[in-house]
mmCIF file of C-alpha atoms in Angstrom:
data_model
loop_
_atom_site.group_PDB
_atom_site.id
_atom_site.type_symbol
_atom_site.label_atom_id
_atom_site.label_comp_id
_atom_site.label_asym_id
_atom_site.label_seq_id
_atom_site.Cartn_x
_atom_site.Cartn_y
_atom_site.Cartn_z
ATOM 1 C CA MET I 1 -73.103 3.379 -22.276
ATOM 2 C CA THR I 2 -74.137 3.421 -18.642
ATOM 3 C CA LEU I 3 -71.338 4.336 -16.286
ATOM 4 C CA ILE I 4 -71.088 2.385 -13.092
ATOM 5 C CA ASP I 5 -72.174 4.698 -10.299
ATOM 6 C CA GLU I 6 -69.533 4.729 -7.591
ATOM 7 C CA THR I 7 -72.200 5.249 -4.952
ATOM 8 C CA ASP I 8 -73.998 2.174 -6.254
ATOM 9 C CA THR I 9 -73.548 -0.608 -3.736
ATOM 10 C CA SER I 10 -75.474 -3.164 -5.748
ATOM 11 C CA THR I 11 -73.995 -6.545 -6.439
ATOM 12 C CA PHE I 12 -73.958 -8.929 -9.338
ATOM 13 C CA PRO I 13 -76.467 -11.756 -8.996
ATOM 14 C CA ARG I 14 -74.901 -15.008 -7.894
ATOM 15 C CA THR I 15 -75.183 -17.728 -10.482
ATOM 16 C CA PRO I 16 -73.718 -21.207 -10.860
ATOM 17 C CA ARG I 17 -71.064 -19.649 -13.092
ATOM 18 C CA ASN I 18 -69.851 -16.773 -10.977
ATOM 19 C CA THR I 19 -70.234 -18.186 -7.468
ATOM 20 C CA VAL I 20 -66.828 -18.775 -5.902
ATOM 21 C CA ARG I 21 -66.788 -22.135 -4.175
ATOM 22 C CA ARG I 22 -63.168 -22.314 -3.037
ATOM 23 C CA LEU I 23 -62.268 -19.794 -0.270
ATOM 24 C CA PRO I 24 -65.587 -17.919 -0.676
ATOM 25 C CA ALA I 25 -64.506 -15.297 1.864
ATOM 26 C CA ARG I 26 -62.115 -13.973 -0.784
ATOM 27 C CA ALA I 27 -64.950 -13.235 -3.206
ATOM 28 C CA ALA I 28 -66.721 -9.919 -3.777
ATOM 29 C CA TYR I 29 -69.801 -9.513 -5.930
ATOM 30 C CA ASP I 30 -70.203 -5.751 -5.775
ATOM 31 C CA ARG I 31 -69.944 -3.766 -8.971
ATOM 32 C CA ASN I 32 -67.398 -1.268 -7.696
ATOM 33 C CA SER I 33 -64.866 -3.895 -6.647
ATOM 34 C CA VAL I 34 -65.173 -5.537 -10.038
ATOM 35 C CA ALA I 35 -64.924 -2.247 -11.942
ATOM 36 C CA ALA I 36 -61.855 -1.047 -10.027
ATOM 37 C CA ILE I 37 -59.872 -4.188 -10.841
ATOM 38 C CA LEU I 38 -60.922 -4.149 -14.494
ATOM 39 C CA ASP I 39 -59.920 -0.500 -14.761
ATOM 40 C CA GLU I 40 -56.465 -1.111 -13.305
ATOM 41 C CA GLY I 41 -55.646 -4.187 -15.408
ATOM 42 C CA LEU I 42 -54.186 -4.034 -18.886
ATOM 43 C CA VAL I 43 -54.463 -7.584 -20.209
ATOM 44 C CA ALA I 44 -57.363 -10.006 -19.933
ATOM 45 C CA HIS I 45 -57.179 -13.734 -20.466
ATOM 46 C CA ILE I 46 -60.110 -14.873 -22.561
ATOM 47 C CA GLY I 47 -61.272 -18.461 -22.501
ATOM 48 C CA PHE I 48 -63.399 -20.083 -25.172
ATOM 49 C CA ALA I 49 -63.960 -23.562 -26.490
ATOM 50 C CA GLY I 50 -62.556 -24.590 -29.843
ATOM 51 C CA ASP I 51 -63.138 -27.812 -31.709
ATOM 52 C CA ARG I 52 -64.194 -30.789 -29.575
ATOM 53 C CA GLY I 53 -64.389 -28.649 -26.451
ATOM 54 C CA GLN I 54 -60.685 -27.847 -26.368
ATOM 55 C CA PRO I 55 -60.306 -24.709 -24.269
ATOM 56 C CA PHE I 56 -58.183 -21.834 -25.538
ATOM 57 C CA VAL I 57 -56.921 -19.072 -23.256
ATOM 58 C CA LEU I 58 -55.491 -16.047 -25.037
ATOM 59 C CA PRO I 59 -54.217 -12.749 -23.621
ATOM 60 C CA THR I 60 -55.765 -9.630 -25.046
ATOM 61 C CA ALA I 61 -56.109 -5.914 -24.398
ATOM 62 C CA TYR I 62 -59.508 -4.727 -23.200
ATOM 63 C CA ALA I 63 -61.282 -1.750 -21.712
ATOM 64 C CA ARG I 64 -64.282 -1.417 -19.427
ATOM 65 C CA LEU I 65 -66.783 1.071 -20.762
ATOM 66 C CA GLY I 66 -69.636 1.414 -18.324
ATOM 67 C CA ASP I 67 -71.320 -1.937 -17.929
ATOM 68 C CA LYS I 68 -69.482 -3.617 -20.792
ATOM 69 C CA VAL I 69 -66.011 -5.036 -21.324
ATOM 70 C CA ILE I 70 -64.740 -4.212 -24.805
ATOM 71 C CA VAL I 71 -62.265 -6.351 -26.713
ATOM 72 C CA HIS I 72 -61.134 -6.003 -30.275
ATOM 73 C CA GLY I 73 -59.100 -7.751 -32.892
ATOM 74 C CA SER I 74 -58.617 -8.274 -36.568
ATOM 75 C CA VAL I 75 -61.700 -9.418 -38.477
ATOM 76 C CA ILE I 76 -59.639 -12.412 -39.562
ATOM 77 C CA SER I 77 -58.750 -13.423 -35.973
ATOM 78 C CA ARG I 78 -60.053 -16.857 -35.036
ATOM 79 C CA MET I 79 -60.869 -15.772 -31.511
ATOM 80 C CA MET I 80 -62.896 -12.804 -32.733
ATOM 81 C CA LYS I 81 -64.762 -15.007 -35.205
ATOM 82 C CA VAL I 82 -65.601 -17.622 -32.575
ATOM 83 C CA LEU I 83 -66.583 -15.131 -29.853
ATOM 84 C CA SER I 84 -68.768 -13.105 -32.212
ATOM 85 C CA THR I 85 -71.006 -16.143 -32.673
ATOM 86 C CA GLY I 86 -72.092 -15.685 -29.070
ATOM 87 C CA VAL I 87 -70.549 -18.810 -27.555
ATOM 88 C CA PRO I 88 -70.090 -18.859 -23.753
ATOM 89 C CA MET I 89 -66.870 -17.119 -22.830
ATOM 90 C CA CYS I 90 -64.911 -16.287 -19.718
ATOM 91 C CA LEU I 91 -62.754 -13.198 -19.306
ATOM 92 C CA THR I 92 -60.315 -13.019 -16.393
ATOM 93 C CA VAL I 93 -58.086 -10.142 -15.309
ATOM 94 C CA THR I 94 -55.485 -10.701 -12.592
ATOM 95 C CA LEU I 95 -53.332 -8.140 -10.805
ATOM 96 C CA ILE I 96 -50.352 -9.570 -8.936
ATOM 97 C CA ASP I 97 -49.781 -7.722 -5.649
ATOM 98 C CA GLY I 98 -47.184 -9.749 -3.801
ATOM 99 C CA LEU I 99 -45.462 -12.936 -2.783
ATOM 100 C CA VAL I 100 -46.655 -14.300 0.557
ATOM 101 C CA LEU I 101 -43.755 -16.144 2.162
ATOM 102 C CA ALA I 102 -44.907 -18.113 5.169
ATOM 103 C CA ARG I 103 -43.071 -20.250 7.709
ATOM 104 C CA SER I 104 -44.399 -23.445 6.177
ATOM 105 C CA ALA I 105 -44.622 -24.312 2.477
ATOM 106 C CA PHE I 106 -48.316 -25.045 2.930
ATOM 107 C CA HIS I 107 -49.168 -21.416 3.757
ATOM 108 C CA HIS I 108 -47.181 -19.832 0.962
ATOM 109 C CA SER I 109 -49.465 -17.811 -1.230
ATOM 110 C CA MET I 110 -49.732 -14.767 -3.422
ATOM 111 C CA ASN I 111 -51.541 -11.504 -2.916
ATOM 112 C CA TYR I 112 -53.654 -10.707 -5.933
ATOM 113 C CA ARG I 113 -56.853 -9.146 -7.153
ATOM 114 C CA SER I 114 -58.760 -10.826 -9.964
ATOM 115 C CA VAL I 115 -62.043 -10.478 -11.785
ATOM 116 C CA THR I 116 -63.821 -13.144 -13.769
ATOM 117 C CA VAL I 117 -66.639 -12.234 -16.138
ATOM 118 C CA PHE I 118 -68.903 -14.854 -17.703
ATOM 119 C CA GLY I 119 -71.220 -14.313 -20.605
ATOM 120 C CA GLU I 120 -71.579 -14.064 -24.332
ATOM 121 C CA ALA I 121 -70.074 -11.277 -26.426
ATOM 122 C CA VAL I 122 -72.136 -9.050 -28.672
ATOM 123 C CA LEU I 123 -70.738 -7.746 -31.958
ATOM 124 C CA VAL I 124 -70.548 -3.949 -31.963
ATOM 125 C CA THR I 125 -71.603 -2.750 -35.413
ATOM 126 C CA ASP I 126 -73.083 0.702 -34.851
ATOM 127 C CA PRO I 127 -70.420 3.128 -36.181
ATOM 128 C CA GLY I 128 -70.772 5.502 -33.229
ATOM 129 C CA GLU I 129 -70.538 2.725 -30.651
ATOM 130 C CA LYS I 130 -67.631 1.146 -32.499
ATOM 131 C CA ALA I 131 -65.719 4.449 -32.556
ATOM 132 C CA ALA I 132 -66.428 4.967 -28.847
ATOM 133 C CA ALA I 133 -65.129 1.482 -28.105
ATOM 134 C CA LEU I 134 -61.913 2.022 -30.076
ATOM 135 C CA LYS I 135 -61.442 5.365 -28.312
ATOM 136 C CA GLY I 136 -61.922 3.632 -24.957
ATOM 137 C CA LEU I 137 -59.365 0.965 -25.789
ATOM 138 C CA THR I 138 -56.814 3.568 -26.900
ATOM 139 C CA ASP I 139 -57.379 6.017 -24.064
ATOM 140 C CA LYS I 140 -57.086 3.234 -21.468
ATOM 141 C CA LEU I 141 -53.387 2.816 -22.282
ATOM 142 C CA THR I 142 -52.667 6.422 -21.276
ATOM 143 C CA ASN I 143 -55.470 7.028 -18.792
ATOM 144 C CA GLY I 144 -57.350 9.048 -21.360
ATOM 145 C CA GLY I 145 -56.858 11.956 -23.685
ATOM 146 C CA ARG I 146 -54.742 10.339 -26.383
ATOM 147 C CA TRP I 147 -57.402 9.572 -28.990
ATOM 148 C CA ASP I 148 -57.960 13.191 -30.003
ATOM 149 C CA ASP I 149 -54.264 13.744 -30.734
ATOM 150 C CA LEU I 150 -53.847 10.765 -33.030
ATOM 151 C CA ARG I 151 -54.096 10.541 -36.780
ATOM 152 C CA PRO I 152 -57.849 9.902 -37.155
ATOM 153 C CA VAL I 153 -58.991 6.347 -37.786
ATOM 154 C CA THR I 154 -59.948 5.536 -41.332
ATOM 155 C CA SER I 155 -63.080 3.693 -42.425
ATOM 156 C CA LYS I 156 -60.800 0.961 -43.775
ATOM 157 C CA GLU I 157 -59.223 0.486 -40.327
ATOM 158 C CA VAL I 158 -62.624 0.389 -38.637
ATOM 159 C CA ALA I 159 -63.839 -2.161 -41.181
ATOM 160 C CA ALA I 160 -60.763 -4.340 -40.551
ATOM 161 C CA THR I 161 -61.437 -4.419 -36.797
ATOM 162 C CA THR I 162 -63.946 -6.578 -34.972
ATOM 163 C CA VAL I 163 -65.192 -5.006 -31.746
ATOM 164 C CA LEU I 164 -67.004 -7.135 -29.192
ATOM 165 C CA ALA I 165 -68.832 -6.092 -26.030
ATOM 166 C CA LEU I 166 -69.124 -8.534 -23.150
ATOM 167 C CA PRO I 167 -71.935 -7.410 -20.820
ATOM 168 C CA LEU I 168 -70.707 -6.887 -17.271
ATOM 169 C CA ALA I 169 -73.656 -8.779 -15.865
ATOM 170 C CA GLU I 170 -72.278 -11.962 -14.343
ATOM 171 C CA ALA I 171 -68.979 -11.276 -12.654
ATOM 172 C CA VAL I 172 -67.034 -11.779 -9.466
ATOM 173 C CA ALA I 173 -63.892 -10.359 -7.905
ATOM 174 C CA LYS I 174 -61.529 -12.474 -5.853
ATOM 175 C CA SER I 175 -58.558 -11.248 -3.889
ATOM 176 C CA ARG I 176 -56.033 -11.975 -1.187
ATOM 177 C CA SER I 177 -54.131 -9.345 0.746
ATOM 178 C CA GLY I 178 -52.130 -9.065 3.915
ATOM 179 C CA PRO I 179 -49.495 -11.130 5.698
ATOM 180 C CA PRO I 180 -49.015 -14.895 5.713
ATOM 181 C CA LYS I 181 -51.403 -16.892 7.865
ATOM 182 C CA ASP I 182 -49.162 -19.373 9.553
ATOM 183 C CA ASP I 183 -50.192 -22.001 12.049
ATOM 184 C CA ALA I 184 -49.863 -20.701 15.616
ATOM 185 C CA GLU I 185 -47.238 -23.288 16.509
ATOM 186 C CA ASP I 186 -45.010 -22.188 13.594
ATOM 187 C CA MET I 187 -44.799 -18.507 14.478
ATOM 188 C CA ASN I 188 -41.340 -18.810 15.999
ATOM 189 C CA TRP I 189 -39.877 -20.996 13.264
ATOM 190 C CA PRO I 190 -36.491 -19.401 12.423
ATOM 191 C CA VAL I 191 -37.125 -18.251 8.867
ATOM 192 C CA TRP I 192 -37.964 -14.852 7.431
ATOM 193 C CA ALA I 193 -41.698 -14.568 6.774
ATOM 194 C CA GLY I 194 -43.699 -11.756 5.285
ATOM 195 C CA VAL I 195 -44.835 -10.242 2.026
ATOM 196 C CA VAL I 196 -42.744 -9.131 -0.928
ATOM 197 C CA PRO I 197 -44.933 -6.532 -2.667
ATOM 198 C CA LEU I 198 -45.091 -6.669 -6.451
ATOM 199 C CA SER I 199 -46.436 -4.074 -8.818
ATOM 200 C CA LEU I 200 -46.397 -3.368 -12.533
ATOM 201 C CA VAL I 201 -44.217 -0.291 -12.847
ATOM 202 C CA LYS I 202 -43.703 2.042 -15.796
ATOM 203 C CA GLY I 203 -40.141 2.632 -16.933
ATOM 204 C CA GLU I 204 -38.657 5.589 -18.777
ATOM 205 C CA PRO I 205 -40.588 6.100 -22.040
ATOM 206 C CA ILE I 206 -38.635 5.282 -25.192
ATOM 207 C CA THR I 207 -39.384 7.835 -27.893
ATOM 208 C CA ASP I 208 -39.775 6.425 -31.390
ATOM 209 C CA GLN I 209 -37.684 8.278 -33.943
ATOM 210 C CA ALA I 210 -39.720 9.607 -36.846
ATOM 211 C CA MET P 1 -37.759 -34.975 -14.091
ATOM 212 C CA THR P 2 -35.851 -34.161 -17.244
ATOM 213 C CA LEU P 3 -34.413 -30.684 -17.321
ATOM 214 C CA ILE P 4 -34.678 -28.782 -20.542
ATOM 215 C CA ASP P 5 -31.208 -28.592 -22.043
ATOM 216 C CA GLU P 6 -30.359 -24.993 -22.825
ATOM 217 C CA THR P 7 -28.277 -26.088 -25.766
ATOM 218 C CA ASP P 8 -31.268 -27.989 -27.094
ATOM 219 C CA THR P 9 -32.580 -26.139 -30.123
ATOM 220 C CA SER P 10 -35.433 -28.561 -30.722
ATOM 221 C CA THR P 11 -38.934 -27.294 -31.139
ATOM 222 C CA PHE P 12 -42.369 -28.444 -30.105
ATOM 223 C CA PRO P 13 -44.275 -30.205 -32.871
ATOM 224 C CA ARG P 14 -46.868 -28.004 -34.509
ATOM 225 C CA THR P 15 -50.383 -29.240 -34.013
ATOM 226 C CA PRO P 16 -53.826 -27.815 -34.724
ATOM 227 C CA ARG P 17 -53.921 -26.684 -31.091
ATOM 228 C CA ASN P 18 -50.630 -24.880 -30.751
ATOM 229 C CA THR P 19 -50.188 -23.420 -34.223
ATOM 230 C CA VAL P 20 -50.523 -19.636 -34.112
ATOM 231 C CA ARG P 21 -52.685 -18.477 -36.995
ATOM 232 C CA ARG P 22 -52.909 -14.743 -36.273
ATOM 233 C CA LEU P 23 -49.574 -12.886 -36.752
ATOM 234 C CA PRO P 24 -47.590 -16.142 -37.037
ATOM 235 C CA ALA P 25 -44.291 -14.225 -37.216
ATOM 236 C CA ARG P 26 -44.712 -13.525 -33.495
ATOM 237 C CA ALA P 27 -44.743 -17.231 -32.631
ATOM 238 C CA ALA P 28 -41.847 -19.364 -31.437
ATOM 239 C CA TYR P 29 -41.968 -23.119 -31.028
ATOM 240 C CA ASP P 30 -38.559 -23.757 -29.540
ATOM 241 C CA ARG P 31 -38.327 -25.209 -26.066
ATOM 242 C CA ASN P 32 -35.963 -22.610 -24.658
ATOM 243 C CA SER P 33 -38.184 -19.658 -25.557
ATOM 244 C CA VAL P 34 -41.133 -21.398 -23.938
ATOM 245 C CA ALA P 35 -39.175 -22.394 -20.826
ATOM 246 C CA ALA P 36 -37.726 -18.903 -20.290
ATOM 247 C CA ILE P 37 -41.157 -17.261 -20.263
ATOM 248 C CA LEU P 38 -42.636 -19.926 -17.993
ATOM 249 C CA ASP P 39 -39.728 -19.516 -15.585
ATOM 250 C CA GLU P 40 -40.132 -15.733 -15.384
ATOM 251 C CA GLY P 41 -43.918 -15.736 -14.902
ATOM 252 C CA LEU P 42 -45.624 -16.153 -11.542
ATOM 253 C CA VAL P 43 -49.283 -16.683 -12.377
ATOM 254 C CA ALA P 44 -50.813 -18.871 -15.067
ATOM 255 C CA HIS P 45 -54.346 -18.606 -16.365
ATOM 256 C CA ILE P 46 -55.840 -22.057 -16.689
ATOM 257 C CA GLY P 47 -58.772 -22.723 -18.971
ATOM 258 C CA PHE P 48 -61.067 -25.702 -18.718
ATOM 259 C CA ALA P 49 -64.630 -26.512 -19.648
ATOM 260 C CA GLY P 50 -67.270 -26.783 -16.992
ATOM 261 C CA ASP P 51 -70.865 -27.901 -17.374
ATOM 262 C CA ARG P 52 -72.324 -27.518 -20.872
ATOM 263 C CA GLY P 53 -69.008 -26.386 -22.319
ATOM 264 C CA GLN P 54 -68.849 -23.176 -20.259
ATOM 265 C CA PRO P 55 -65.193 -22.143 -20.190
ATOM 266 C CA PHE P 56 -63.600 -21.156 -16.893
ATOM 267 C CA VAL P 57 -60.323 -19.220 -16.699
ATOM 268 C CA LEU P 58 -58.733 -19.116 -13.265
ATOM 269 C CA PRO P 59 -55.408 -17.618 -12.171
ATOM 270 C CA THR P 60 -53.080 -19.958 -10.322
ATOM 271 C CA ALA P 61 -49.483 -20.276 -9.199
ATOM 272 C CA TYR P 62 -47.351 -22.765 -11.101
ATOM 273 C CA ALA P 63 -43.803 -23.904 -11.607
ATOM 274 C CA ARG P 64 -41.976 -25.450 -14.531
ATOM 275 C CA LEU P 65 -40.032 -28.506 -13.506
ATOM 276 C CA GLY P 66 -38.168 -29.864 -16.486
ATOM 277 C CA ASP P 67 -40.641 -30.847 -19.149
ATOM 278 C CA LYS P 68 -43.715 -30.461 -16.947
ATOM 279 C CA VAL P 69 -45.736 -27.540 -15.638
ATOM 280 C CA ILE P 70 -46.818 -28.164 -12.058
ATOM 281 C CA VAL P 71 -49.960 -26.710 -10.510
ATOM 282 C CA HIS P 72 -51.476 -27.456 -7.147
ATOM 283 C CA GLY P 73 -54.522 -26.769 -5.077
ATOM 284 C CA SER P 74 -56.737 -28.047 -2.364
ATOM 285 C CA VAL P 75 -58.107 -31.531 -2.873
ATOM 286 C CA ILE P 76 -61.572 -29.980 -2.562
ATOM 287 C CA SER P 77 -60.947 -27.396 -5.319
ATOM 288 C CA ARG P 78 -63.322 -27.773 -8.250
ATOM 289 C CA MET P 79 -60.614 -26.906 -10.745
ATOM 290 C CA MET P 80 -58.263 -29.547 -9.342
ATOM 291 C CA LYS P 81 -61.032 -32.150 -9.412
ATOM 292 C CA VAL P 82 -61.974 -31.369 -13.012
ATOM 293 C CA LEU P 83 -58.401 -31.169 -14.303
ATOM 294 C CA SER P 84 -57.368 -34.380 -12.575
ATOM 295 C CA THR P 85 -59.875 -36.291 -14.708
ATOM 296 C CA GLY P 86 -57.640 -35.565 -17.698
ATOM 297 C CA VAL P 87 -59.937 -33.212 -19.616
ATOM 298 C CA PRO P 88 -58.317 -30.996 -22.263
ATOM 299 C CA MET P 89 -56.862 -27.912 -20.647
ATOM 300 C CA CYS P 90 -55.016 -24.783 -21.687
ATOM 301 C CA LEU P 91 -52.469 -22.989 -19.540
ATOM 302 C CA THR P 92 -51.357 -19.490 -20.518
ATOM 303 C CA VAL P 93 -48.694 -17.288 -18.942
ATOM 304 C CA THR P 94 -48.351 -13.676 -20.053
ATOM 305 C CA LEU P 95 -45.632 -11.159 -19.185
ATOM 306 C CA ILE P 96 -46.509 -7.532 -19.914
ATOM 307 C CA ASP P 97 -43.472 -5.640 -21.228
ATOM 308 C CA GLY P 98 -44.799 -2.300 -22.378
ATOM 309 C CA LEU P 99 -47.406 -0.027 -23.884
ATOM 310 C CA VAL P 100 -46.851 0.651 -27.562
ATOM 311 C CA LEU P 101 -48.179 4.114 -28.334
ATOM 312 C CA ALA P 102 -48.330 4.721 -32.051
ATOM 313 C CA ARG P 103 -49.324 7.732 -34.128
ATOM 314 C CA SER P 104 -52.618 6.129 -35.121
ATOM 315 C CA ALA P 105 -55.042 4.264 -32.875
ATOM 316 C CA PHE P 106 -54.880 1.318 -35.249
ATOM 317 C CA HIS P 107 -51.207 0.650 -34.548
ATOM 318 C CA HIS P 108 -51.411 0.896 -30.771
ATOM 319 C CA SER P 109 -50.303 -2.341 -29.189
ATOM 320 C CA MET P 110 -48.607 -3.893 -26.217
ATOM 321 C CA ASN P 111 -45.228 -5.518 -25.874
ATOM 322 C CA TYR P 112 -45.586 -8.892 -24.210
ATOM 323 C CA ARG P 113 -44.265 -12.418 -24.003
ATOM 324 C CA SER P 114 -46.726 -15.271 -23.578
ATOM 325 C CA VAL P 115 -46.749 -19.033 -23.554
ATOM 326 C CA THR P 116 -49.708 -21.285 -24.149
ATOM 327 C CA VAL P 117 -49.553 -24.961 -23.234
ATOM 328 C CA PHE P 118 -52.188 -27.449 -24.347
ATOM 329 C CA GLY P 119 -52.714 -30.897 -22.979
ATOM 330 C CA GLU P 120 -54.137 -33.022 -20.248
ATOM 331 C CA ALA P 121 -52.906 -32.946 -16.658
ATOM 332 C CA VAL P 122 -51.651 -36.008 -14.852
ATOM 333 C CA LEU P 123 -52.244 -36.483 -11.127
ATOM 334 C CA VAL P 124 -48.956 -36.671 -9.222
ATOM 335 C CA THR P 125 -49.322 -39.346 -6.561
ATOM 336 C CA ASP P 126 -45.819 -40.700 -6.013
ATOM 337 C CA PRO P 127 -44.690 -39.232 -2.657
ATOM 338 C CA GLY P 128 -41.221 -38.338 -3.895
ATOM 339 C CA GLU P 129 -42.519 -36.654 -7.045
ATOM 340 C CA LYS P 130 -45.188 -34.860 -5.070
ATOM 341 C CA ALA P 131 -42.642 -33.507 -2.583
ATOM 342 C CA ALA P 132 -40.371 -32.407 -5.441
ATOM 343 C CA ALA P 133 -43.291 -30.606 -7.049
ATOM 344 C CA LEU P 134 -44.225 -28.786 -3.840
ATOM 345 C CA LYS P 135 -40.575 -27.832 -3.363
ATOM 346 C CA GLY P 136 -40.473 -26.497 -6.918
ATOM 347 C CA LEU P 137 -43.598 -24.405 -6.380
ATOM 348 C CA THR P 138 -42.237 -22.958 -3.138
ATOM 349 C CA ASP P 139 -38.704 -22.314 -4.352
ATOM 350 C CA LYS P 140 -40.008 -20.564 -7.501
ATOM 351 C CA LEU P 141 -41.307 -17.688 -5.373
ATOM 352 C CA THR P 142 -37.810 -16.908 -4.083
ATOM 353 C CA ASN P 143 -35.702 -18.210 -6.958
ATOM 354 C CA GLY P 144 -34.804 -21.267 -4.948
ATOM 355 C CA GLY P 145 -33.440 -22.238 -1.612
ATOM 356 C CA ARG P 146 -36.392 -21.513 0.646
ATOM 357 C CA TRP P 147 -37.821 -25.007 1.006
ATOM 358 C CA ASP P 148 -35.041 -26.304 3.224
ATOM 359 C CA ASP P 149 -35.478 -23.480 5.740
ATOM 360 C CA LEU P 150 -39.195 -23.958 6.238
ATOM 361 C CA ARG P 151 -41.051 -25.948 8.835
ATOM 362 C CA PRO P 152 -41.188 -29.324 7.071
ATOM 363 C CA VAL P 153 -44.411 -30.307 5.337
ATOM 364 C CA THR P 154 -46.590 -32.775 7.171
ATOM 365 C CA SER P 155 -48.212 -35.835 5.673
ATOM 366 C CA LYS P 156 -51.594 -34.253 6.434
ATOM 367 C CA GLU P 157 -50.683 -31.183 4.353
ATOM 368 C CA VAL P 158 -49.464 -33.329 1.478
ATOM 369 C CA ALA P 159 -52.665 -35.360 1.615
ATOM 370 C CA ALA P 160 -54.772 -32.182 1.518
ATOM 371 C CA THR P 161 -53.017 -30.980 -1.642
ATOM 372 C CA THR P 162 -53.667 -32.092 -5.183
ATOM 373 C CA VAL P 163 -50.631 -31.798 -7.437
ATOM 374 C CA LEU P 164 -51.030 -31.957 -11.193
ATOM 375 C CA ALA P 165 -48.377 -32.147 -13.901
ATOM 376 C CA LEU P 166 -49.141 -30.813 -17.360
ATOM 377 C CA PRO P 167 -46.659 -32.254 -19.850
ATOM 378 C CA LEU P 168 -44.753 -29.557 -21.700
ATOM 379 C CA ALA P 169 -45.294 -31.296 -25.015
ATOM 380 C CA GLU P 170 -47.590 -29.065 -27.043
ATOM 381 C CA ALA P 171 -46.746 -25.432 -26.457
ATOM 382 C CA VAL P 172 -46.020 -22.179 -28.184
ATOM 383 C CA ALA P 173 -44.562 -18.809 -27.250
ATOM 384 C CA LYS P 174 -45.839 -15.579 -28.723
ATOM 385 C CA SER P 175 -44.356 -12.144 -28.244
ATOM 386 C CA ARG P 176 -44.152 -8.594 -29.471
ATOM 387 C CA SER P 177 -41.265 -6.254 -28.779
ATOM 388 C CA GLY P 178 -39.888 -3.025 -30.099
ATOM 389 C CA PRO P 179 -41.273 0.321 -31.217
ATOM 390 C CA PRO P 180 -44.635 1.094 -32.807
ATOM 391 C CA LYS P 181 -45.005 0.219 -36.466
ATOM 392 C CA ASP P 182 -46.759 3.197 -37.901
ATOM 393 C CA ASP P 183 -47.742 3.719 -41.500
ATOM 394 C CA ALA P 184 -44.998 5.596 -43.406
ATOM 395 C CA GLU P 185 -47.273 8.538 -44.115
ATOM 396 C CA ASP P 186 -48.017 9.005 -40.388
ATOM 397 C CA MET P 187 -44.426 9.290 -39.187
ATOM 398 C CA ASN P 188 -44.534 13.062 -38.900
ATOM 399 C CA TRP P 189 -47.947 13.250 -37.212
ATOM 400 C CA PRO P 190 -47.460 15.657 -34.284
ATOM 401 C CA VAL P 191 -47.998 13.307 -31.339
ATOM 402 C CA TRP P 192 -45.550 11.565 -29.026
ATOM 403 C CA ALA P 193 -45.005 7.975 -30.102
ATOM 404 C CA GLY P 194 -42.943 5.251 -28.552
ATOM 405 C CA VAL P 195 -42.920 2.572 -25.915
ATOM 406 C CA VAL P 196 -43.638 2.889 -22.205
ATOM 407 C CA PRO P 197 -41.815 -0.099 -20.667
ATOM 408 C CA LEU P 198 -43.653 -2.039 -17.968
ATOM 409 C CA SER P 199 -42.256 -4.563 -15.565
ATOM 410 C CA LEU P 200 -43.345 -6.355 -12.432
ATOM 411 C CA VAL P 201 -41.142 -4.881 -9.734
ATOM 412 C CA LYS P 202 -40.530 -6.052 -6.165
ATOM 413 C CA GLY P 203 -41.115 -3.532 -3.393
ATOM 414 C CA GLU P 204 -39.608 -3.368 0.073
ATOM 415 C CA PRO P 205 -40.336 -6.678 1.874
ATOM 416 C CA ILE P 206 -42.821 -6.390 4.745
ATOM 417 C CA THR P 207 -41.695 -8.571 7.636
ATOM 418 C CA ASP P 208 -44.474 -10.457 9.409
ATOM 419 C CA GLN P 209 -44.371 -10.036 13.163
ATOM 420 C CA ALA P 210 -44.208 -13.328 15.026
#
């Protein structure tokens, strides 16, 4: 799979789906911004339509491999079955960076970085590509290198797993950072204002007893 | 608004929308499990259908107030406009609790707690209810008590804000916790296995200079 070139400054084409209309200054369409957020995130929220247009939004693990976002699940999973038919889907990853506490309720906000990818998933059936995708999903959890140390996957496990690739072709990043943006006349209001940073932090690993 | 009674052991009715089909043992339909996850989360992912059934999934702040989930946005926001027409929506909140590193790739997983709420949003227009909702959204960021210290909201700000209430009537919690569940024959495979806990942690507050 093609790796995104970090010197590549190209952007995703703007389409009716991925164009940010609300606060457009917060949007970024360049591939590197999108890739960096996807690579840091751990859980994506996938949206798809069920019966009678009812939307479903389900959290799922994912990995970016080059210009594709890989998701996987049991072959009997409803979401995998629906998405593998190539229906329009939306995949969103959000990193929470902080609480923005302003001097007025109106300017309270959150600092965040998010990516939204639109498109249709493609079923990965080629055994080599499927193995590479499963390796990518596993290695992502430990920043690489774990796959080779594990008990090798069996053909039965591979057969029980649906792997889907969502092309990273129509995507957008959106983010907010920095301090609150209060109205000028509120700057001396007697209340603490600022940012409370938030980050997803690893705790002490808990070894499983054999 | 009615507060959820913590001694209430009642459950949400199971419907075609909220019934978990994949790994049903991970599902919980009781109101307290759902409320606890909603109260801990900060960002919801909202799914709705746009033109031609294209799903959109957008991250947004929210607050649970009794038996409603409150979201808000600019009156010119597309999402607010679409949702206020009462289309079917899905609101999902996910808390990431840990990486589950097993001895085989197949049993890798994540520990998480999530809630999915299905329904149709109702526009909040009553001034008192709207103010209570905005207070709830603001106080959630600091676990309460901030609203009263802020520069009071103006009628112009309230008019510029759409507030929607999603009834907490059709919802489900889903979670995974605990160690990896490896196959018995893999338990002595020579690789570290266990859980790496993850939690969203507050950093040192950054005071905004007036």
